[in-house]
XYZ file of C-alpha atoms in Angstrom:
343
model
C -42.512 -17.882 20.124
C -39.357 -16.066 21.162
C -40.438 -16.022 24.783
C -41.792 -19.560 24.730
C -38.809 -20.811 26.730
C -39.516 -18.174 29.383
C -42.941 -19.741 29.939
C -41.864 -23.299 29.161
C -42.963 -26.097 31.441
C -39.525 -27.627 30.918
C -37.937 -24.592 32.560
C -40.325 -24.772 35.498
C -39.751 -28.509 35.836
C -35.994 -27.960 35.628
C -36.082 -25.318 38.360
C -38.293 -27.571 40.467
C -35.946 -30.493 39.878
C -32.971 -28.268 40.682
C -34.554 -27.173 43.970
C -35.445 -30.761 44.825
C -31.951 -31.918 43.886
C -30.433 -29.163 46.054
C -32.489 -30.376 49.021
C -31.448 -33.954 48.352
C -27.807 -32.886 48.001
C -27.935 -31.004 51.286
C -29.490 -33.985 53.074
C -27.073 -36.434 51.449
C -24.131 -34.152 52.216
C -25.144 -33.848 55.859
C -25.676 -37.603 56.159
C -22.494 -38.312 54.214
C -20.593 -35.879 56.414
C -21.864 -37.718 59.460
C -20.711 -41.039 58.072
C -17.466 -39.433 56.973
C -16.861 -38.118 60.480
C -17.562 -41.539 61.967
C -15.293 -43.282 59.451
C -12.546 -40.700 59.896
C -12.781 -40.964 63.663
C -12.654 -44.748 63.524
C -9.709 -44.676 61.121
C -7.765 -42.285 63.361
C -8.562 -44.363 66.478
C -7.443 -47.513 64.686
C -4.267 -45.774 63.544
C -3.576 -44.591 67.117
C -4.216 -48.054 68.528
C -1.872 -49.653 66.027
C 0.724 -47.006 66.776
C 0.426 -47.481 70.539
C 0.642 -51.252 70.296
C 3.834 -51.014 68.214
C 5.548 -48.523 70.585
C 4.405 -49.990 73.895
C 7.085 -52.759 74.246
C 10.011 -50.442 73.596
C 8.668 -47.722 75.888
C 8.020 -50.289 78.633
C 11.674 -51.359 78.533
C 12.825 -47.735 78.449
C 10.699 -46.820 81.466
C 11.931 -49.923 83.307
C 15.556 -48.993 82.630
C 14.978 -45.233 83.039
C 16.332 -44.588 79.531
C 15.156 -41.008 78.984
C 16.763 -40.612 75.582
C 14.982 -43.665 74.232
C 11.704 -42.493 75.745
C 12.023 -39.052 74.101
C 12.957 -40.541 70.747
C 9.964 -42.891 70.867
C 7.573 -40.088 71.835
C 8.916 -38.002 68.929
C 8.327 -40.950 66.639
C 4.766 -41.187 67.889
C 3.901 -37.506 67.426
C 5.470 -37.454 63.957
C 2.427 -39.404 62.814
C -0.074 -37.030 61.112
C -2.900 -38.461 63.194
C -1.272 -37.653 66.575
C -1.505 -34.342 68.444
C 0.310 -35.245 71.683
C 1.771 -38.138 73.706
C 2.777 -38.510 77.352
C 3.857 -41.151 79.847
C 2.617 -41.342 83.431
C 3.846 -43.600 86.242
C 1.646 -45.763 88.382
C 0.706 -42.833 90.580
C -0.412 -40.671 87.636
C 2.614 -38.447 87.633
C 3.726 -37.330 84.168
C 7.186 -38.651 83.424
C 7.583 -37.495 79.837
C 5.235 -35.615 77.461
C 5.406 -34.196 73.963
C 2.749 -32.059 72.180
C 2.837 -30.856 68.572
C -0.582 -29.130 68.261
C -3.405 -27.706 70.393
C -6.812 -29.326 69.849
C -8.788 -26.722 71.777
C -10.769 -24.408 69.497
C -10.219 -26.611 66.435
C -13.296 -28.140 64.853
C -15.780 -27.086 67.510
C -18.598 -28.883 65.640
C -16.632 -32.144 65.509
C -16.935 -34.697 68.294
C -14.104 -34.716 70.780
C -11.447 -37.404 70.305
C -10.468 -38.732 73.689
C -6.908 -39.684 74.303
C -6.186 -43.381 74.212
C -4.182 -45.053 76.973
C -1.863 -48.053 76.782
C -0.433 -49.997 79.714
C 3.320 -50.055 80.174
C 4.465 -53.173 81.953
C 7.157 -55.738 82.148
C 7.661 -59.211 83.596
C 9.612 -60.176 86.644
C 11.877 -63.158 86.817
C 8.955 -65.115 88.106
C 6.879 -64.010 85.074
C 4.784 -61.726 87.199
C 3.330 -58.625 85.542
C 4.820 -55.425 86.838
C 2.839 -52.232 86.082
C 5.167 -49.400 85.115
C 2.646 -46.726 84.074
C 0.566 -45.741 81.064
C 1.193 -44.251 77.651
C -1.473 -41.701 76.548
C -1.773 -40.719 72.878
C -4.072 -37.837 71.854
C -5.489 -38.056 68.289
C -5.170 -34.963 66.110
C -8.306 -32.970 65.244
C -6.478 -31.356 62.363
C -6.018 -34.740 60.785
C -9.708 -35.424 61.301
C -10.630 -32.108 59.706
C -8.305 -32.704 56.781
C -9.688 -36.166 56.093
C -13.235 -34.758 56.415
C -12.380 -31.938 54.032
C -11.100 -34.415 51.476
C -14.249 -36.503 51.802
C -16.523 -33.468 51.457
C -14.529 -32.291 48.438
C -15.112 -35.641 46.787
C -18.835 -35.407 47.598
C -18.963 -31.845 46.198
C -17.185 -32.808 42.989
C -19.477 -35.794 42.570
C -22.533 -33.621 43.221
C -21.505 -30.976 40.670
C -20.674 -33.618 38.100
C -23.975 -35.391 38.673
C -25.875 -32.091 38.476
C -24.225 -31.202 35.184
C -24.898 -34.614 33.688
C -28.496 -34.915 34.958
C -29.339 -31.233 34.380
C -27.912 -31.199 30.878
C -29.625 -34.471 30.035
C -32.916 -33.253 31.448
C -32.739 -29.978 29.527
C -31.829 -31.747 26.294
C -34.488 -34.432 26.602
C -37.049 -31.973 27.964
C -36.614 -29.561 25.077
C -36.436 -32.452 22.611
C -39.444 -34.371 23.891
C -41.580 -31.575 25.357
C -40.598 -28.017 24.461
C -40.000 -28.592 20.757
C -43.234 -30.588 20.157
C -45.215 -28.034 22.164
C -43.630 -25.229 20.117
C -44.660 -26.994 16.922
C -48.152 -27.491 18.287
C -48.442 -23.824 19.283
C -47.252 -22.666 15.862
C -49.690 -25.017 14.157
C -52.556 -23.663 16.271
C -51.560 -20.072 15.419
C -51.498 -20.894 11.698
C -55.045 -22.290 11.687
C -57.390 -20.574 9.223
C -60.852 -20.475 10.846
C -62.446 -19.909 7.448
C -61.570 -23.359 6.138
C -64.174 -26.087 6.145
C -61.801 -28.522 7.835
C -59.143 -27.474 10.343
C -56.854 -30.267 11.473
C -53.294 -29.847 12.725
C -51.006 -32.108 10.731
C -47.676 -32.751 12.455
C -45.070 -35.478 12.227
C -46.385 -38.312 14.442
C -42.826 -39.470 15.173
C -42.240 -36.261 17.128
C -45.579 -36.491 18.917
C -45.576 -39.292 21.449
C -47.170 -40.005 24.766
C -48.935 -37.075 26.397
C -47.997 -34.751 23.497
C -49.717 -37.107 21.036
C -52.749 -37.234 23.325
C -52.786 -33.437 23.533
C -52.526 -33.178 19.738
C -55.423 -35.612 19.275
C -57.506 -33.654 21.777
C -56.781 -30.373 19.978
C -57.635 -31.929 16.602
C -60.873 -33.371 17.972
C -61.727 -29.993 19.445
C -61.015 -28.283 16.116
C -63.141 -30.802 14.209
C -65.998 -30.382 16.646
C -65.613 -26.620 16.404
C -65.761 -26.867 12.606
C -68.922 -28.991 12.758
C -70.488 -26.574 15.211
C -69.546 -23.654 12.966
C -71.044 -25.375 9.911
C -74.210 -26.180 11.817
C -74.349 -22.601 13.080
C -73.860 -21.274 9.535
C -76.700 -23.500 8.311
C -78.950 -22.294 11.111
C -78.035 -18.677 10.393
C -78.767 -19.170 6.702
C -82.095 -20.833 7.432
C -82.942 -18.103 9.902
C -81.997 -15.463 7.349
C -84.268 -17.085 4.755
C -87.106 -17.235 7.238
C -86.546 -13.594 8.167
C -86.517 -12.553 4.509
C -89.670 -14.552 3.805
C -91.428 -13.152 6.822
C -90.242 -9.652 5.941
C -91.690 -10.019 2.441
C -94.971 -11.281 3.865
C -95.104 -8.420 6.322
C -94.261 -5.913 3.567
C -97.066 -7.278 1.394
C -99.467 -7.209 4.301
C -98.342 -3.684 5.115
C -98.930 -2.500 1.552
C -102.380 -4.107 1.491
C -103.180 -2.572 4.843
C -101.999 0.849 3.695
C -104.131 0.553 0.569
C -107.110 -0.478 2.601
C -106.556 2.380 5.033
C -106.223 4.838 2.146
C -109.411 3.570 0.517
C -111.174 3.701 3.817
C -109.919 7.223 4.423
C -111.050 8.371 0.990
C -114.450 6.804 1.504
C -114.660 8.367 4.915
C -113.726 11.777 3.500
C -116.280 11.377 0.727
C -118.947 10.371 3.180
C -118.065 13.213 5.542
C -117.935 15.728 2.643
C -121.436 15.035 1.242
C -123.103 14.337 4.555
C -125.576 16.750 6.174
C -127.779 19.581 4.817
C -126.368 21.385 1.765
C -127.665 24.957 1.315
C -128.657 25.419 -2.373
C -130.262 28.353 -4.157
C -133.805 27.503 -5.174
C -133.485 29.560 -8.366
C -129.932 29.309 -9.746
C -129.062 26.119 -7.903
C -125.743 27.492 -6.578
C -124.459 25.981 -3.321
C -123.123 27.867 -0.277
C -120.038 26.541 1.546
C -118.875 27.050 5.161
C -117.304 30.403 4.283
C -120.634 31.723 2.929
C -119.250 31.620 -0.612
C -121.563 30.500 -3.423
C -120.426 27.965 -6.002
C -121.986 26.326 -8.970
C -123.412 22.906 -8.324
C -120.845 21.248 -10.562
C -117.923 23.041 -8.889
C -119.043 22.227 -5.349
C -119.575 18.543 -6.014
C -116.278 18.266 -7.909
C -114.364 19.873 -4.999
C -116.006 17.714 -2.332
C -116.092 14.364 -4.098
C -114.450 12.378 -6.839
C -117.376 12.961 -9.215
C -116.812 14.712 -12.543
C -119.339 16.312 -14.881
C -119.868 16.093 -18.646
C -122.216 18.745 -20.020
C -125.165 17.955 -22.253
C -128.820 19.113 -22.715
C -132.033 17.390 -21.902
C -134.922 17.288 -24.468
C -137.074 19.744 -22.531
C -134.364 22.369 -22.445
C -133.537 21.722 -26.085
C -137.162 22.402 -27.054
C -137.213 25.582 -25.015
C -134.014 26.909 -26.535
C -134.119 25.705 -30.133
C -137.768 24.807 -30.739
C -138.394 27.699 -33.181
C -135.255 27.021 -35.243
C -135.753 25.353 -38.631
C -132.759 23.074 -38.315
C -134.031 21.882 -34.954
C -137.562 21.265 -36.282
C -136.068 19.322 -39.218
C -133.869 17.243 -36.817
C -136.830 16.356 -34.654
C -138.828 15.156 -37.701
C -135.956 12.924 -38.775
C -135.723 11.430 -35.303
C -139.461 10.679 -35.262
C -139.337 9.113 -38.733
C -136.380 6.941 -37.703
C -138.354 5.709 -34.717
C -141.256 4.706 -36.911
């Protein structure tokens, strides 16, 4: 969470807003500068016109009476105005009578529009009230004054822009972090603290801090978690059922396998028994011994016991008993008892 601010949407929105605001400020500054130039120009022209109208009567009398001192003093009074760069007087033929210049406009404010000099008629009346043209007074506005007024206007615009940026930027950052970054941080921490092993996983946050899109996002995350829990429970049930089916089927297959193995074993034993006693067995006609594949001779009992599951118990038949023990007294007596018991 330490680097959450580095990836915060509030930061990206702030930078985007800052870039947009910079563009707007540049456009507004350019437009405002244009209006400022126009207003400054108009103010200077108005100031020059007012100044010319106030000095024209006195200069007309001075030109009519050829009072050079008065003319010079009036021209000095004109150029003392901060909005004036130069002033001159021409006669009717265009010849310069007097001129006074306090600054050079050439090379100053090349990007600013040129301020043309403004002319005023110098005239007087004859005894018959006829207008007599004496010449013209030309006053040149000062570009320095225009630049200074423009600089003051731009400074005001710059101060206003910086102040507005600080207020709006600070407010945006505060509200953005309060209404967006902080709730998203809480939501991210809550998601990280989720225990997938619980039966129910729902993010519980203070609803007063979750409003609008953040509340919608929280509801969507909770719904997703609940659906995930249900899917997990259903998957666990399916896995358990599948495990039971696998165990049951495994037991059935194991039982079938054991029965099949037993059947195969029995079949193999029967097959071996059949194969062992099948065919012609060479047997001695006198002693009844049997010859095997290695030409070895074995007693009948031994051969059959080795090649089958049969076992022998020894006894004696009546014929052999008579041949062996017929002359013995105890045998004769036993035979008599057996015959008497039969009767």
